[in-house]
Amino acid sequence: NLGSTNQAISETDATEAASGWYWKFNKKKGYKNDGSTTTPSFPTTNTNTETLNWGASADPCTLELGTGWRIPTVSEWTSVNNANLRAQAYAGPLKMHAAGFISTGSTTALTNRGSQFFYWSSTYSDVNNAKGLVIYTTQTYNQISNNDKDAGLSIRCIRD
């Protein structure tokens, strides 16, 4: 995950080092969470009403890793969202794991670290939501879903 300092040791690794940073949709700033505190402070108001895909000028993959790196589109996540993804998310070469997400609103709590995978795509849905890949460790499925653009989700970068 972008911002991680260690590879996850399992799909349910709940450490900050493996989880990396959390991002609001189409924003440059990442947020770290040590399990109880988010740094910098995560905004409690919902203000992201942009109706654009995540642009290259704000893409954290490009900004952090350089030219050629970017956030996957929803079409690219859809291509890997198949029956084998749940079983292969961590077992396969991507070593994806359940970093959870930071919820929006007055609580802005770290939610489901160690039990659910949430990854942004670069594709917006509507004024309030954007597309992402969600995988559940306690269930046997994964899906492309709409997520609140003000929530903090993980990012996986790909290289062209």
Backbone as JSON Lines, residues from 0, in Angstrom:
{"i":0,"aa":"N","n":[0.85,-1.18,0.0],"ca":[0.0,0.0,0.0],"c":[0.89,1.24,0.0]}
{"i":1,"aa":"L","n":[0.46,2.27,-0.67],"ca":[1.26,3.49,-0.73],"c":[1.43,4.05,0.67]}
{"i":2,"aa":"G","n":[2.66,4.33,1.06],"ca":[2.97,4.86,2.38],"c":[3.4,3.81,3.38]}
{"i":3,"aa":"S","n":[3.3,2.53,3.02],"ca":[3.72,1.49,3.96],"c":[5.24,1.43,4.02]}
{"i":4,"aa":"T","n":[5.75,0.98,5.15],"ca":[7.2,0.83,5.31],"c":[7.6,-0.64,5.37]}
{"i":5,"aa":"N","n":[6.62,-1.53,5.51],"ca":[6.87,-2.96,5.56],"c":[5.83,-3.68,4.72]}
{"i":6,"aa":"Q","n":[6.23,-4.8,4.14],"ca":[5.25,-5.66,3.48],"c":[4.42,-6.35,4.55]}
{"i":7,"aa":"A","n":[3.15,-6.5,4.3],"ca":[2.27,-7.19,5.25],"c":[2.74,-8.63,5.44]}
{"i":8,"aa":"I","n":[2.63,-9.15,6.68],"ca":[3.02,-10.53,6.95],"c":[1.86,-11.5,6.77]}
{"i":9,"aa":"S","n":[0.65,-10.96,6.62],"ca":[-0.54,-11.77,6.34],"c":[-1.61,-10.85,5.79]}
{"i":10,"aa":"E","n":[-2.7,-11.42,5.28],"ca":[-3.77,-10.57,4.76],"c":[-4.47,-9.79,5.86]}
{"i":11,"aa":"T","n":[-4.36,-10.23,7.1],"ca":[-5.01,-9.55,8.21],"c":[-4.02,-8.76,9.08]}
{"i":12,"aa":"D","n":[-2.83,-8.51,8.56],"ca":[-1.82,-7.72,9.27],"c":[-2.43,-6.35,9.59]}
{"i":13,"aa":"A","n":[-2.52,-6.01,10.87],"ca":[-3.17,-4.78,11.3],"c":[-2.17,-3.72,11.74]}
{"i":14,"aa":"T","n":[-0.92,-3.84,11.3],"ca":[0.09,-2.87,11.72],"c":[0.06,-1.62,10.86]}
{"i":15,"aa":"E","n":[0.43,-0.51,11.45],"ca":[0.54,0.75,10.71],"c":[1.58,0.63,9.6]}
{"i":16,"aa":"A","n":[2.7,-0.03,9.91],"ca":[3.79,-0.14,8.94],"c":[3.35,-0.83,7.65]}
{"i":17,"aa":"A","n":[2.48,-1.83,7.74],"ca":[2.0,-2.54,6.56],"c":[0.82,-1.84,5.9]}
{"i":18,"aa":"S","n":[0.02,-1.13,6.69],"ca":[-1.2,-0.51,6.16],"c":[-0.93,0.68,5.27]}
{"i":19,"aa":"G","n":[0.11,1.43,5.55],"ca":[0.39,2.62,4.75],"c":[-0.53,3.77,5.1]}
{"i":20,"aa":"W","n":[-0.67,4.68,4.16],"ca":[-1.46,5.89,4.37],"c":[-2.87,5.69,3.82]}
{"i":21,"aa":"Y","n":[-3.75,6.6,4.22],"ca":[-5.14,6.61,3.76],"c":[-5.37,7.93,3.04]}
{"i":22,"aa":"W","n":[-6.15,7.89,1.99],"ca":[-6.33,9.06,1.12],"c":[-7.8,9.36,0.9]}
{"i":23,"aa":"K","n":[-8.16,10.63,0.89],"ca":[-9.47,11.07,0.41],"c":[-9.39,11.07,-1.12]}
{"i":24,"aa":"F","n":[-10.53,10.83,-1.77],"ca":[-10.52,10.74,-3.23],"c":[-10.07,12.04,-3.89]}
{"i":25,"aa":"N","n":[-9.18,11.91,-4.85],"ca":[-8.68,13.02,-5.67],"c":[-7.94,14.08,-4.86]}
{"i":26,"aa":"K","n":[-7.29,13.66,-3.78],"ca":[-6.53,14.59,-2.94],"c":[-5.08,14.14,-2.85]}
{"i":27,"aa":"K","n":[-4.19,15.1,-2.69],"ca":[-2.75,14.83,-2.63],"c":[-2.27,14.36,-1.27]}
{"i":28,"aa":"K","n":[-2.97,14.72,-0.22],"ca":[-2.51,14.48,1.14],"c":[-2.89,13.09,1.63]}
{"i":29,"aa":"G","n":[-1.91,12.39,2.21],"ca":[-2.15,11.1,2.84],"c":[-2.24,11.25,4.35]}
{"i":30,"aa":"Y","n":[-2.91,10.3,4.99],"ca":[-3.09,10.31,6.44],"c":[-2.6,8.99,7.02]}
{"i":31,"aa":"K","n":[-1.8,9.08,8.07],"ca":[-1.32,7.89,8.78],"c":[-2.23,7.64,9.97]}
{"i":32,"aa":"N","n":[-2.39,6.37,10.33],"ca":[-3.14,6.06,11.54],"c":[-2.42,4.95,12.29]}
{"i":33,"aa":"D","n":[-2.11,5.21,13.56],"ca":[-1.37,4.24,14.38],"c":[-2.29,3.25,15.1]}
{"i":34,"aa":"G","n":[-3.55,3.27,14.76],"ca":[-4.53,2.4,15.42],"c":[-5.49,3.19,16.27]}
{"i":35,"aa":"S","n":[-5.07,4.42,16.66],"ca":[-5.97,5.26,17.46],"c":[-5.92,6.73,17.04]}
{"i":36,"aa":"T","n":[-4.81,7.19,16.51],"ca":[-4.66,8.6,16.15],"c":[-4.32,8.74,14.67]}
{"i":37,"aa":"T","n":[-5.0,9.65,13.99],"ca":[-4.72,9.94,12.59],"c":[-3.9,11.2,12.51]}
{"i":38,"aa":"T","n":[-2.83,11.15,11.7],"ca":[-1.92,12.29,11.53],"c":[-1.73,12.56,10.04]}
{"i":39,"aa":"P","n":[-1.86,13.81,9.58],"ca":[-2.43,14.93,10.32],"c":[-3.9,14.65,10.65]}
{"i":40,"aa":"S","n":[-4.5,15.52,11.4],"ca":[-5.89,15.34,11.83],"c":[-6.79,15.17,10.61]}
{"i":41,"aa":"F","n":[-7.63,14.16,10.64],"ca":[-8.52,13.85,9.52],"c":[-9.74,14.76,9.58]}
{"i":42,"aa":"P","n":[-10.05,15.49,8.5],"ca":[-11.2,16.41,8.51],"c":[-12.52,15.69,8.81]}
{"i":43,"aa":"T","n":[-13.37,16.32,9.59],"ca":[-14.64,15.7,9.98],"c":[-15.82,16.15,9.11]}
{"i":44,"aa":"T","n":[-15.6,17.09,8.23],"ca":[-16.69,17.55,7.37],"c":[-16.58,16.94,5.99]}
{"i":45,"aa":"N","n":[-17.72,16.68,5.39],"ca":[-17.76,16.16,4.03],"c":[-17.8,17.33,3.06]}
{"i":46,"aa":"T","n":[-16.73,17.49,2.31],"ca":[-16.64,18.64,1.41],"c":[-16.25,18.26,-0.01]}
{"i":47,"aa":"N","n":[-15.95,17.01,-0.27],"ca":[-15.46,16.61,-1.57],"c":[-16.63,16.35,-2.52]}
{"i":48,"aa":"T","n":[-16.95,17.34,-3.32],"ca":[-18.05,17.2,-4.28],"c":[-17.56,17.32,-5.72]}
{"i":49,"aa":"E","n":[-16.27,17.07,-5.92],"ca":[-15.71,17.13,-7.27],"c":[-16.35,16.06,-8.16]}
{"i":50,"aa":"T","n":[-16.51,16.37,-9.41],"ca":[-17.06,15.41,-10.36],"c":[-16.05,15.12,-11.46]}
{"i":51,"aa":"L","n":[-14.83,14.86,-11.03],"ca":[-13.74,14.55,-11.95],"c":[-13.04,13.28,-11.5]}
{"i":52,"aa":"N","n":[-12.45,12.56,-12.44],"ca":[-11.6,11.44,-12.08],"c":[-10.35,11.98,-11.4]}
{"i":53,"aa":"W","n":[-9.65,11.12,-10.69],"ca":[-8.42,11.5,-10.0],"c":[-7.41,11.91,-11.06]}
{"i":54,"aa":"G","n":[-7.05,13.17,-11.1],"ca":[-6.16,13.69,-12.12],"c":[-4.69,13.42,-11.83]}
{"i":55,"aa":"A","n":[-3.88,13.44,-12.88],"ca":[-2.45,13.17,-12.74],"c":[-1.75,14.16,-11.81]}
{"i":56,"aa":"S","n":[-2.2,15.41,-11.81],"ca":[-1.54,16.42,-10.97],"c":[-1.76,16.21,-9.48]}
{"i":57,"aa":"A","n":[-2.77,15.42,-9.1],"ca":[-3.04,15.13,-7.69],"c":[-2.83,13.65,-7.36]}
{"i":58,"aa":"D","n":[-2.38,12.85,-8.33],"ca":[-2.23,11.41,-8.13],"c":[-1.07,11.12,-7.18]}
{"i":59,"aa":"P","n":[-1.34,10.6,-5.97],"ca":[-0.27,10.34,-5.02],"c":[0.78,9.35,-5.53]}
{"i":60,"aa":"C","n":[0.39,8.43,-6.41],"ca":[1.37,7.49,-6.96],"c":[2.42,8.23,-7.77]}
{"i":61,"aa":"T","n":[1.97,9.14,-8.63],"ca":[2.9,9.94,-9.42],"c":[3.72,10.86,-8.53]}
{"i":62,"aa":"L","n":[3.06,11.5,-7.58],"ca":[3.74,12.45,-6.7],"c":[4.76,11.77,-5.79]}
{"i":63,"aa":"E","n":[4.46,10.59,-5.28],"ca":[5.35,9.9,-4.35],"c":[6.39,9.01,-5.03]}
{"i":64,"aa":"L","n":[6.01,8.39,-6.18],"ca":[6.88,7.41,-6.81],"c":[7.49,7.86,-8.13]}
{"i":65,"aa":"G","n":[6.9,8.89,-8.75],"ca":[7.46,9.44,-9.98],"c":[6.65,9.1,-11.21]}
{"i":66,"aa":"T","n":[7.1,9.63,-12.33],"ca":[6.44,9.45,-13.62],"c":[6.3,7.97,-13.96]}
{"i":67,"aa":"G","n":[5.14,7.63,-14.51],"ca":[4.87,6.25,-14.89],"c":[4.05,5.49,-13.87]}
{"i":68,"aa":"W","n":[3.98,6.0,-12.63],"ca":[3.18,5.38,-11.58],"c":[1.84,6.1,-11.47]}
{"i":69,"aa":"R","n":[0.75,5.32,-11.21],"ca":[-0.57,5.93,-11.1],"c":[-1.53,5.01,-10.36]}
{"i":70,"aa":"I","n":[-2.68,5.56,-10.0],"ca":[-3.76,4.8,-9.37],"c":[-4.51,4.04,-10.47]}
{"i":71,"aa":"P","n":[-4.87,2.78,-10.24],"ca":[-5.64,2.03,-11.24],"c":[-7.01,2.65,-11.49]}
{"i":72,"aa":"T","n":[-7.5,2.5,-12.7],"ca":[-8.86,2.93,-13.03],"c":[-9.84,1.86,-12.53]}
{"i":73,"aa":"V","n":[-11.13,2.19,-12.51],"ca":[-12.12,1.18,-12.11],"c":[-12.13,0.04,-13.12]}
{"i":74,"aa":"S","n":[-11.87,0.3,-14.39],"ca":[-11.81,-0.77,-15.39],"c":[-10.68,-1.74,-15.09]}
{"i":75,"aa":"E","n":[-9.55,-1.22,-14.63],"ca":[-8.42,-2.1,-14.29],"c":[-8.72,-2.93,-13.04]}
{"i":76,"aa":"W","n":[-9.35,-2.31,-12.02],"ca":[-9.75,-3.09,-10.85],"c":[-10.79,-4.12,-11.24]}
{"i":77,"aa":"T","n":[-11.72,-3.77,-12.13],"ca":[-12.74,-4.71,-12.58],"c":[-12.11,-5.91,-13.26]}
{"i":78,"aa":"S","n":[-11.03,-5.68,-14.0],"ca":[-10.34,-6.78,-14.69],"c":[-9.77,-7.82,-13.73]}
{"i":79,"aa":"V","n":[-9.35,-7.39,-12.56],"ca":[-8.8,-8.35,-11.59],"c":[-9.84,-8.79,-10.57]}
{"i":80,"aa":"N","n":[-11.02,-8.18,-10.58],"ca":[-12.08,-8.53,-9.63],"c":[-12.83,-9.75,-10.15]}
{"i":81,"aa":"N","n":[-12.26,-10.91,-9.89],"ca":[-12.88,-12.15,-10.35],"c":[-13.01,-13.11,-9.18]}
{"i":82,"aa":"A","n":[-13.48,-14.29,-9.45],"ca":[-13.72,-15.27,-8.39],"c":[-12.45,-15.65,-7.64]}
{"i":83,"aa":"N","n":[-11.31,-15.57,-8.28],"ca":[-10.05,-15.96,-7.64],"c":[-9.41,-14.84,-6.84]}
{"i":84,"aa":"L","n":[-9.87,-13.61,-6.99],"ca":[-9.21,-12.48,-6.31],"c":[-9.23,-12.64,-4.81]}
{"i":85,"aa":"R","n":[-10.35,-13.02,-4.24],"ca":[-10.43,-13.15,-2.78],"c":[-9.36,-14.11,-2.27]}
{"i":86,"aa":"A","n":[-9.19,-15.22,-2.93],"ca":[-8.2,-16.2,-2.51],"c":[-6.77,-15.75,-2.81]}
{"i":87,"aa":"Q","n":[-6.61,-14.97,-3.86],"ca":[-5.27,-14.6,-4.31],"c":[-4.8,-13.22,-3.85]}
{"i":88,"aa":"A","n":[-5.66,-12.46,-3.19],"ca":[-5.31,-11.08,-2.81],"c":[-4.0,-11.01,-2.06]}
{"i":89,"aa":"Y","n":[-3.83,-11.83,-1.06],"ca":[-2.57,-11.87,-0.33],"c":[-1.66,-12.99,-0.83]}
{"i":90,"aa":"A","n":[-2.25,-14.13,-1.18],"ca":[-1.46,-15.28,-1.6],"c":[-0.73,-15.04,-2.91]}
{"i":91,"aa":"G","n":[-1.27,-14.15,-3.75],"ca":[-0.66,-13.86,-5.04],"c":[0.47,-12.84,-4.93]}
{"i":92,"aa":"P","n":[0.99,-12.4,-6.05],"ca":[2.16,-11.51,-6.04],"c":[1.88,-10.1,-5.5]}
{"i":93,"aa":"L","n":[0.62,-9.67,-5.46],"ca":[0.32,-8.31,-4.99],"c":[0.43,-8.15,-3.48]}
{"i":94,"aa":"K","n":[0.29,-9.22,-2.73],"ca":[0.34,-9.18,-1.26],"c":[-0.6,-8.11,-0.7]}
{"i":95,"aa":"M","n":[-1.8,-8.03,-1.28],"ca":[-2.8,-7.09,-0.79],"c":[-3.26,-7.55,0.58]}
{"i":96,"aa":"H","n":[-3.6,-6.6,1.41],"ca":[-4.07,-6.98,2.75],"c":[-5.12,-6.0,3.25]}
{"i":97,"aa":"A","n":[-5.74,-6.35,4.36],"ca":[-6.89,-5.65,4.9],"c":[-6.46,-4.47,5.77]}
{"i":98,"aa":"A","n":[-6.25,-3.34,5.15],"ca":[-5.84,-2.13,5.87],"c":[-7.04,-1.35,6.42]}
{"i":99,"aa":"G","n":[-8.27,-1.73,6.02],"ca":[-9.45,-1.01,6.48],"c":[-9.58,0.35,5.83]}
{"i":100,"aa":"F","n":[-10.25,1.28,6.52],"ca":[-10.43,2.63,6.0],"c":[-10.68,3.59,7.15]}
{"i":101,"aa":"I","n":[-10.57,4.88,6.87],"ca":[-10.92,5.9,7.86],"c":[-12.29,6.42,7.49]}
{"i":102,"aa":"S","n":[-13.22,6.31,8.41],"ca":[-14.6,6.72,8.15],"c":[-14.72,8.25,8.16]}
{"i":103,"aa":"T","n":[-15.82,8.72,7.63],"ca":[-16.07,10.16,7.57],"c":[-17.03,10.57,8.68]}
{"i":104,"aa":"G","n":[-17.23,11.85,8.82],"ca":[-18.16,12.35,9.81],"c":[-17.46,12.73,11.1]}
{"i":105,"aa":"S","n":[-18.22,12.84,12.17],"ca":[-17.68,13.35,13.43],"c":[-16.72,12.38,14.12]}
{"i":106,"aa":"T","n":[-16.78,11.08,13.8],"ca":[-15.9,10.13,14.49],"c":[-14.57,9.92,13.78]}
{"i":107,"aa":"T","n":[-14.55,9.96,12.48],"ca":[-13.35,9.72,11.66],"c":[-12.48,8.6,12.25]}
{"i":108,"aa":"A","n":[-13.08,7.48,12.5],"ca":[-12.39,6.36,13.12],"c":[-11.77,5.43,12.08]}
{"i":109,"aa":"L","n":[-10.66,4.81,12.46],"ca":[-10.09,3.74,11.66],"c":[-11.04,2.54,11.8]}
{"i":110,"aa":"T","n":[-11.48,2.01,10.68],"ca":[-12.5,0.97,10.67],"c":[-12.02,-0.25,9.88]}
{"i":111,"aa":"N","n":[-12.22,-1.42,10.44],"ca":[-11.98,-2.7,9.77],"c":[-10.55,-2.99,9.37]}
{"i":112,"aa":"R","n":[-9.56,-2.35,10.06],"ca":[-8.17,-2.73,9.79],"c":[-8.0,-4.17,10.25]}
{"i":113,"aa":"G","n":[-7.48,-4.99,9.36],"ca":[-7.3,-6.4,9.66],"c":[-8.44,-7.28,9.18]}
{"i":114,"aa":"S","n":[-9.54,-6.66,8.69],"ca":[-10.65,-7.51,8.23],"c":[-11.24,-7.12,6.87]}
{"i":115,"aa":"Q","n":[-10.96,-5.92,6.37],"ca":[-11.48,-5.55,5.05],"c":[-10.44,-4.75,4.26]}
{"i":116,"aa":"F","n":[-10.43,-4.98,2.96],"ca":[-9.55,-4.28,2.03],"c":[-10.38,-3.2,1.35]}
{"i":117,"aa":"F","n":[-9.88,-1.97,1.29],"ca":[-10.55,-0.89,0.55],"c":[-9.48,-0.16,-0.25]}
{"i":118,"aa":"Y","n":[-9.6,-0.19,-1.58],"ca":[-8.64,0.48,-2.46],"c":[-9.36,1.41,-3.42]}
{"i":119,"aa":"W","n":[-8.89,2.65,-3.5],"ca":[-9.45,3.59,-4.46],"c":[-9.09,3.18,-5.88]}
{"i":120,"aa":"S","n":[-9.97,3.51,-6.8],"ca":[-9.63,3.58,-8.22],"c":[-9.49,5.08,-8.51]}
{"i":121,"aa":"S","n":[-9.15,5.41,-9.71],"ca":[-9.05,6.83,-10.09],"c":[-10.35,7.36,-10.67]}
{"i":122,"aa":"T","n":[-11.43,6.58,-10.56],"ca":[-12.69,6.88,-11.23],"c":[-13.77,7.34,-10.26]}
{"i":123,"aa":"Y","n":[-14.32,8.54,-10.5],"ca":[-15.4,9.03,-9.66],"c":[-16.73,8.42,-10.12]}
{"i":124,"aa":"S","n":[-17.72,8.43,-9.23],"ca":[-19.06,7.92,-9.56],"c":[-20.05,9.05,-9.72]}
{"i":125,"aa":"D","n":[-20.13,9.89,-8.67],"ca":[-21.07,10.99,-8.67],"c":[-20.57,12.05,-7.7]}
{"i":126,"aa":"V","n":[-21.4,13.01,-7.37],"ca":[-20.97,14.13,-6.54],"c":[-20.46,13.69,-5.17]}
{"i":127,"aa":"N","n":[-20.93,12.57,-4.65],"ca":[-20.53,12.12,-3.31],"c":[-19.62,10.91,-3.27]}
{"i":128,"aa":"N","n":[-19.57,10.14,-4.34],"ca":[-18.9,8.84,-4.32],"c":[-17.89,8.67,-5.44]}
{"i":129,"aa":"A","n":[-16.97,7.72,-5.19],"ca":[-16.01,7.3,-6.21],"c":[-15.88,5.78,-6.13]}
{"i":130,"aa":"K","n":[-15.38,5.19,-7.19],"ca":[-15.29,3.73,-7.29],"c":[-14.04,3.21,-6.58]}
{"i":131,"aa":"G","n":[-14.2,2.03,-6.0],"ca":[-13.08,1.36,-5.36],"c":[-13.29,-0.13,-5.34]}
{"i":132,"aa":"L","n":[-12.23,-0.85,-4.99],"ca":[-12.29,-2.3,-4.84],"c":[-12.39,-2.61,-3.35]}
{"i":133,"aa":"V","n":[-13.34,-3.45,-2.99],"ca":[-13.53,-3.86,-1.6],"c":[-13.46,-5.38,-1.54]}
{"i":134,"aa":"I","n":[-12.68,-5.9,-0.59],"ca":[-12.55,-7.34,-0.37],"c":[-12.81,-7.59,1.11]}
{"i":135,"aa":"Y","n":[-13.62,-8.58,1.39],"ca":[-13.97,-8.92,2.77],"c":[-13.25,-10.2,3.19]}
{"i":136,"aa":"T","n":[-12.5,-10.18,4.28],"ca":[-11.8,-11.38,4.73],"c":[-12.73,-12.36,5.43]}
{"i":137,"aa":"T","n":[-13.82,-11.87,5.99],"ca":[-14.73,-12.75,6.73],"c":[-15.83,-13.32,5.84]}
{"i":138,"aa":"Q","n":[-15.83,-12.94,4.58],"ca":[-16.8,-13.44,3.62],"c":[-16.05,-13.93,2.4]}
{"i":139,"aa":"T","n":[-16.73,-14.5,1.48],"ca":[-16.05,-15.12,0.34],"c":[-16.19,-14.31,-0.95]}
{"i":140,"aa":"Y","n":[-16.36,-13.02,-0.83],"ca":[-16.51,-12.26,-2.06],"c":[-15.79,-10.91,-1.99]}
{"i":141,"aa":"N","n":[-15.69,-10.31,-3.14],"ca":[-15.12,-8.99,-3.31],"c":[-16.01,-8.26,-4.32]}
{"i":142,"aa":"Q","n":[-15.89,-6.94,-4.35],"ca":[-16.76,-6.18,-5.25],"c":[-16.15,-4.82,-5.6]}
{"i":143,"aa":"I","n":[-16.61,-4.28,-6.71],"ca":[-16.35,-2.88,-7.04],"c":[-17.49,-2.12,-6.38]}
{"i":144,"aa":"S","n":[-17.18,-1.09,-5.61],"ca":[-18.24,-0.39,-4.89],"c":[-18.09,1.11,-4.98]}
{"i":145,"aa":"N","n":[-19.18,1.8,-4.65],"ca":[-19.14,3.25,-4.49],"c":[-18.73,3.54,-3.05]}
{"i":146,"aa":"N","n":[-17.81,4.46,-2.87],"ca":[-17.33,4.83,-1.54],"c":[-17.38,6.34,-1.39]}
{"i":147,"aa":"D","n":[-17.68,6.8,-0.2],"ca":[-17.71,8.23,0.1],"c":[-16.35,8.83,-0.21]}
{"i":148,"aa":"K","n":[-16.31,9.85,-1.05],"ca":[-15.04,10.47,-1.46],"c":[-14.3,11.1,-0.3]}
{"i":149,"aa":"D","n":[-14.97,11.35,0.82],"ca":[-14.31,11.93,1.98],"c":[-13.74,10.87,2.92]}
{"i":150,"aa":"A","n":[-14.0,9.59,2.66],"ca":[-13.41,8.53,3.48],"c":[-11.93,8.37,3.1]}
{"i":151,"aa":"G","n":[-11.17,7.83,3.99],"ca":[-9.76,7.56,3.74],"c":[-9.56,6.1,3.38]}
{"i":152,"aa":"L","n":[-9.21,5.83,2.11],"ca":[-8.98,4.47,1.63],"c":[-7.52,4.31,1.23]}
{"i":153,"aa":"S","n":[-7.08,3.07,1.13],"ca":[-5.72,2.78,0.68],"c":[-5.6,2.98,-0.81]}
{"i":154,"aa":"I","n":[-4.36,3.08,-1.25],"ca":[-4.05,3.19,-2.67],"c":[-2.99,2.15,-3.01]}
{"i":155,"aa":"R","n":[-3.22,1.44,-4.12],"ca":[-2.23,0.57,-4.7],"c":[-1.83,1.21,-6.02]}
{"i":156,"aa":"C","n":[-0.57,1.35,-6.22],"ca":[-0.07,2.0,-7.43],"c":[0.29,0.95,-8.48]}
{"i":157,"aa":"I","n":[0.09,1.33,-9.75],"ca":[0.55,0.5,-10.86],"c":[1.48,1.34,-11.72]}
{"i":158,"aa":"R","n":[2.31,0.65,-12.47],"ca":[3.28,1.34,-13.32],"c":[2.97,1.02,-14.77]}
{"i":159,"aa":"D","n":[2.89,2.07,-15.57],"ca":[2.64,1.89,-17.02],"c":[3.88,1.36,-17.71]}
